[in-house]
Amino acid sequence: MHVNLYKCQEETTGADIWSRSRLRMDNGHWKPALVLVVVLLSTYVEASYSQHMDDFINAVRRVEDGDHGSDPLSVLRRLRMAAGLNDAFIGHFLGNAVGPEVDASLSGYLSKAVHHRVTEDAKEEGVVLTPDGTTVALAPLLLGIEAGFLAKTEGRVRGLYQLTLAKDLDSSPLLGPDGCWDSVTSPQVFTLMGSPSALTTARVNGGMDGVVLGMEVSTKGRRPLTLSGLLSEYYCGQLESEGLDTAPRLISRRRRENFRGLVSPPVLARQVVKAVELRRTLTGRSKMEVKEKKQLVALVKEGMKEFVHKYIDCPPIIPRCMWGAEPYRGTPTNLSLPLSFMFIHHTHTPSQPCLTFQQCATDMRSMQRFHQDDRGWDDIGYSFVAGSDGYIYEGRSWLQRGAHTLGHNSVGYGVSLIGDYATRLPSQHSMGLVRDQLASCAVGGGRLVADFVLQGHRQVVNTSCPGDALYDEITGWEHFGEVKKGK
Ligand SMILES: *[C@@H]1O[C@H](CO)[C@@H](O)[C@H](O)[C@H]1NC(C)=O
Ligand SMILES: *[C@@H]1O[C@H](CO)[C@@H](O)[C@H](O)[C@H]1NC(C)=O
């Protein structure tokens, strides 16, 4: 086994330690005597729990440690009740949430953490930051898991796609956007980067995780696990030096590949139509007419195309705000798209592949500092950077000209892999992110021409970059092209 599983909350940062040790007090033998503490705690809990997955898992653990036990289905029902996830649509598949209420000291936090909405000033609520730097909406996640656990008793999974994703895939052909947290160590406020659709990136992430985990827990013979155990296994798995190459299958950093393996877009599209029909029935409206249904099917098909492009073909990209980028200095130059080249780099320094969000974000900040302060450039030079943590990090991105490949910055994207690859290769997984996903994402989005040429930095500039080992490797990649002289 190459992966250490740890409990998220063991990775505490300074400010959190005090609050967390306080919270543990009322679990143990202190409880009977300290009524006052419990009362104080109830205001305290809400103030001190952040919108981080670690804190949510801790809250779940407290529900499980309470008087009503840790049976996952019953815990999920109590969470659903606390969060008010109790409408007719959900009840149709999962039944009404009935049972003992969660402790008053937790219910405020839980309903705030789980209840999903987007405010008028583009703040997205009901979402949490995960240790891998992505954000998930908790409601679709929990509904998917509940559908999975319920299937264990009912024999088949009902409504998994409808509860997690399909319910909102019809409302608009637009999807996203992602957003930015006010703090990555103690996140409280998540602000969207543009106008919200019904399926923000966090909703999609939560929905995908709900499908993946719902399927998993419904599998017969899987060892029983508490909800908090399941969440910490999935969200807190650490990688060793091989990166995702040797990581377990069921880990949040594999969200998109797992989802891709489970769900076919036509099946998902049919579920979207079924969800609309069900909602009509539940609200007492008549069935759709043939023409209306045809229009819906066409609309869903369009929406599904965008969904597949954005969330299945494209790799997950950590936005600049999440790695703590400094602003661009000066005025960026727009690229004229589509471009014809992708240039492959290694960072050389940092020389070690990064395996965690924290480390990759630190590396991104240090490269940006070097490029801006020492080199005097406007910004980090690369268009995109691949970590070994399962993610692509946003540099100058798709629209702005980079500073990566002297004399060729207007004609191609510069993509760098973090590490020194003179004598060894990056993880297969991180190379796949660049070679397959980033490339097809660029072509599908009209950013690169379909017959674009992929080259190593050294083919156009006198440099050893991207390292001998990585250069040898990319000569075998599709789209690899020989030097065209005379540029
Ligand atoms: C560059 O593109 C952005 C939109 O993507 C636009 O707002 C801006 O005006 C453009 N800049 C120039 C110099 O064309
Ligand atoms: C390339 O760089 C090396 C050292 O950095 C230098 O010795 C060599 O002359 C350069 N070649 C050309 C063609 O500029």
PDB file of C-alpha atoms in Angstrom, residues 165-282:
ATOM      1  CA  LEU A 165     -26.572  15.991 -11.017  1.00  0.00           C
ATOM      2  CA  ALA A 166     -29.475  15.493 -13.360  1.00  0.00           C
ATOM      3  CA  LYS A 167     -31.920  17.629 -11.408  1.00  0.00           C
ATOM      4  CA  ASP A 168     -30.174  20.817 -12.500  1.00  0.00           C
ATOM      5  CA  LEU A 169     -28.694  19.953 -15.866  1.00  0.00           C
ATOM      6  CA  ASP A 170     -31.714  21.168 -17.786  1.00  0.00           C
ATOM      7  CA  SER A 171     -32.138  24.638 -16.386  1.00  0.00           C
ATOM      8  CA  SER A 172     -29.549  26.360 -18.484  1.00  0.00           C
ATOM      9  CA  PRO A 173     -27.082  25.411 -21.149  1.00  0.00           C
ATOM     10  CA  LEU A 174     -24.417  27.303 -19.249  1.00  0.00           C
ATOM     11  CA  LEU A 175     -22.369  25.643 -16.552  1.00  0.00           C
ATOM     12  CA  GLY A 176     -20.063  26.848 -13.800  1.00  0.00           C
ATOM     13  CA  PRO A 177     -18.297  28.941 -12.768  1.00  0.00           C
ATOM     14  CA  ASP A 178     -15.703  27.987 -10.172  1.00  0.00           C
ATOM     15  CA  GLY A 179     -14.930  30.396  -7.365  1.00  0.00           C
ATOM     16  CA  CYS A 180     -12.455  31.675  -4.792  1.00  0.00           C
ATOM     17  CA  TRP A 181     -12.257  31.230  -1.012  1.00  0.00           C
ATOM     18  CA  ASP A 182     -11.486  34.083   1.362  1.00  0.00           C
ATOM     19  CA  SER A 183      -8.884  31.835   3.048  1.00  0.00           C
ATOM     20  CA  VAL A 184      -7.619  28.332   2.307  1.00  0.00           C
ATOM     21  CA  THR A 185      -6.720  27.570   5.930  1.00  0.00           C
ATOM     22  CA  SER A 186      -9.940  28.753   7.517  1.00  0.00           C
ATOM     23  CA  PRO A 187     -12.395  29.162   4.628  1.00  0.00           C
ATOM     24  CA  GLN A 188     -15.685  30.901   5.313  1.00  0.00           C
ATOM     25  CA  VAL A 189     -16.824  32.718   2.181  1.00  0.00           C
ATOM     26  CA  PHE A 190     -16.776  31.354  -1.373  1.00  0.00           C
ATOM     27  CA  THR A 191     -17.250  33.902  -4.142  1.00  0.00           C
ATOM     28  CA  LEU A 192     -18.052  32.823  -7.700  1.00  0.00           C
ATOM     29  CA  MET A 193     -15.859  34.121 -10.515  1.00  0.00           C
ATOM     30  CA  GLY A 194     -18.743  35.002 -12.824  1.00  0.00           C
ATOM     31  CA  SER A 195     -22.489  34.779 -13.172  1.00  0.00           C
ATOM     32  CA  PRO A 196     -23.799  31.605 -11.614  1.00  0.00           C
ATOM     33  CA  SER A 197     -25.565  28.805 -13.452  1.00  0.00           C
ATOM     34  CA  ALA A 198     -27.686  26.130 -11.779  1.00  0.00           C
ATOM     35  CA  LEU A 199     -24.678  23.830 -11.938  1.00  0.00           C
ATOM     36  CA  THR A 200     -21.694  25.629 -10.542  1.00  0.00           C
ATOM     37  CA  THR A 201     -18.363  23.816 -10.542  1.00  0.00           C
ATOM     38  CA  ALA A 202     -18.777  23.043  -6.836  1.00  0.00           C
ATOM     39  CA  ARG A 203     -22.223  21.560  -7.542  1.00  0.00           C
ATOM     40  CA  VAL A 204     -20.752  19.418 -10.295  1.00  0.00           C
ATOM     41  CA  ASN A 205     -17.888  18.297  -8.036  1.00  0.00           C
ATOM     42  CA  GLY A 206     -20.295  17.403  -5.237  1.00  0.00           C
ATOM     43  CA  GLY A 207     -22.584  15.631  -7.697  1.00  0.00           C
ATOM     44  CA  MET A 208     -19.747  13.615  -9.207  1.00  0.00           C
ATOM     45  CA  ASP A 209     -18.478  12.631  -5.769  1.00  0.00           C
ATOM     46  CA  GLY A 210     -22.050  11.725  -4.800  1.00  0.00           C
ATOM     47  CA  VAL A 211     -22.311   9.406  -7.803  1.00  0.00           C
ATOM     48  CA  VAL A 212     -18.884   7.838  -7.232  1.00  0.00           C
ATOM     49  CA  LEU A 213     -19.370   7.297  -3.488  1.00  0.00           C
ATOM     50  CA  GLY A 214     -23.040   6.335  -3.839  1.00  0.00           C
ATOM     51  CA  MET A 215     -22.104   3.605  -6.314  1.00  0.00           C
ATOM     52  CA  GLU A 216     -19.296   2.481  -4.082  1.00  0.00           C
ATOM     53  CA  VAL A 217     -21.291   2.130  -0.866  1.00  0.00           C
ATOM     54  CA  SER A 218     -24.102   0.354  -2.703  1.00  0.00           C
ATOM     55  CA  THR A 219     -21.668  -2.371  -3.727  1.00  0.00           C
ATOM     56  CA  LYS A 220     -22.405  -5.620  -1.996  1.00  0.00           C
ATOM     57  CA  GLY A 221     -19.713  -6.951   0.278  1.00  0.00           C
ATOM     58  CA  ARG A 222     -17.993  -3.649   0.786  1.00  0.00           C
ATOM     59  CA  ARG A 223     -16.773  -3.418   4.339  1.00  0.00           C
ATOM     60  CA  PRO A 224     -19.027  -1.304   6.485  1.00  0.00           C
ATOM     61  CA  LEU A 225     -17.826   2.179   7.184  1.00  0.00           C
ATOM     62  CA  THR A 226     -19.131   5.199   9.026  1.00  0.00           C
ATOM     63  CA  LEU A 227     -19.945   8.304   7.016  1.00  0.00           C
ATOM     64  CA  SER A 228     -17.025  10.191   8.577  1.00  0.00           C
ATOM     65  CA  GLY A 229     -14.732   7.238   7.808  1.00  0.00           C
ATOM     66  CA  LEU A 230     -15.864   7.175   4.200  1.00  0.00           C
ATOM     67  CA  LEU A 231     -15.386  10.930   3.770  1.00  0.00           C
ATOM     68  CA  SER A 232     -11.961  10.995   5.343  1.00  0.00           C
ATOM     69  CA  GLU A 233     -10.770   8.033   3.279  1.00  0.00           C
ATOM     70  CA  TYR A 234     -11.979   9.716   0.118  1.00  0.00           C
ATOM     71  CA  TYR A 235     -10.899  13.300   0.779  1.00  0.00           C
ATOM     72  CA  CYS A 236      -7.815  12.870   2.938  1.00  0.00           C
ATOM     73  CA  GLY A 237      -5.790  10.181   1.175  1.00  0.00           C
ATOM     74  CA  GLN A 238      -2.159  11.273   0.889  1.00  0.00           C
ATOM     75  CA  LEU A 239       0.036  10.434  -2.063  1.00  0.00           C
ATOM     76  CA  GLU A 240       3.538   9.048  -2.035  1.00  0.00           C
ATOM     77  CA  SER A 241       6.273   9.938  -4.476  1.00  0.00           C
ATOM     78  CA  GLU A 242       4.682   8.097  -7.417  1.00  0.00           C
ATOM     79  CA  GLY A 243       1.770  10.509  -7.172  1.00  0.00           C
ATOM     80  CA  LEU A 244      -1.558   9.204  -8.365  1.00  0.00           C
ATOM     81  CA  ASP A 245       0.114   6.318 -10.218  1.00  0.00           C
ATOM     82  CA  THR A 246      -0.066   4.142  -7.115  1.00  0.00           C
ATOM     83  CA  ALA A 247      -2.905   5.806  -5.220  1.00  0.00           C
ATOM     84  CA  PRO A 248      -6.123   3.920  -4.440  1.00  0.00           C
ATOM     85  CA  ARG A 249      -8.934   4.184  -6.923  1.00  0.00           C
ATOM     86  CA  LEU A 250     -11.366   5.770  -4.508  1.00  0.00           C
ATOM     87  CA  ILE A 251      -9.876   9.155  -3.776  1.00  0.00           C
ATOM     88  CA  SER A 252     -11.225  12.624  -4.522  1.00  0.00           C
ATOM     89  CA  ARG A 253      -8.306  13.539  -6.787  1.00  0.00           C
ATOM     90  CA  ARG A 254      -9.563  10.877  -9.188  1.00  0.00           C
ATOM     91  CA  ARG A 255     -13.032  12.455  -9.264  1.00  0.00           C
ATOM     92  CA  ARG A 256     -13.275  13.030 -13.001  1.00  0.00           C
ATOM     93  CA  GLU A 257     -11.697   9.785 -14.122  1.00  0.00           C
ATOM     94  CA  ASN A 258     -13.887   7.747 -11.785  1.00  0.00           C
ATOM     95  CA  PHE A 259     -16.956   9.589 -12.928  1.00  0.00           C
ATOM     96  CA  ARG A 260     -16.004   9.141 -16.566  1.00  0.00           C
ATOM     97  CA  GLY A 261     -15.675   5.407 -15.955  1.00  0.00           C
ATOM     98  CA  LEU A 262     -19.115   5.141 -14.367  1.00  0.00           C
ATOM     99  CA  VAL A 263     -21.443   7.335 -16.344  1.00  0.00           C
ATOM    100  CA  SER A 264     -22.161   7.587 -20.031  1.00  0.00           C
ATOM    101  CA  PRO A 265     -23.404  10.988 -21.226  1.00  0.00           C
ATOM    102  CA  PRO A 266     -26.501   9.591 -23.059  1.00  0.00           C
ATOM    103  CA  VAL A 267     -27.599   7.831 -19.856  1.00  0.00           C
ATOM    104  CA  LEU A 268     -27.104  11.032 -17.892  1.00  0.00           C
ATOM    105  CA  ALA A 269     -29.078  12.972 -20.526  1.00  0.00           C
ATOM    106  CA  ARG A 270     -32.024  10.565 -20.209  1.00  0.00           C
ATOM    107  CA  GLN A 271     -31.921  11.015 -16.450  1.00  0.00           C
ATOM    108  CA  VAL A 272     -32.148  14.778 -16.860  1.00  0.00           C
ATOM    109  CA  VAL A 273     -35.344  14.416 -18.878  1.00  0.00           C
ATOM    110  CA  LYS A 274     -36.729  11.956 -16.335  1.00  0.00           C
ATOM    111  CA  ALA A 275     -35.949  14.406 -13.535  1.00  0.00           C
ATOM    112  CA  VAL A 276     -37.922  17.138 -15.284  1.00  0.00           C
ATOM    113  CA  GLU A 277     -40.851  14.776 -15.808  1.00  0.00           C
ATOM    114  CA  LEU A 278     -40.787  13.693 -12.193  1.00  0.00           C
ATOM    115  CA  ARG A 279     -40.748  17.261 -10.956  1.00  0.00           C
ATOM    116  CA  ARG A 280     -43.813  18.007 -13.079  1.00  0.00           C
ATOM    117  CA  THR A 281     -45.651  15.006 -11.672  1.00  0.00           C
ATOM    118  CA  LEU A 282     -44.737  15.900  -8.111  1.00  0.00           C
TER     119      LEU A 282
END
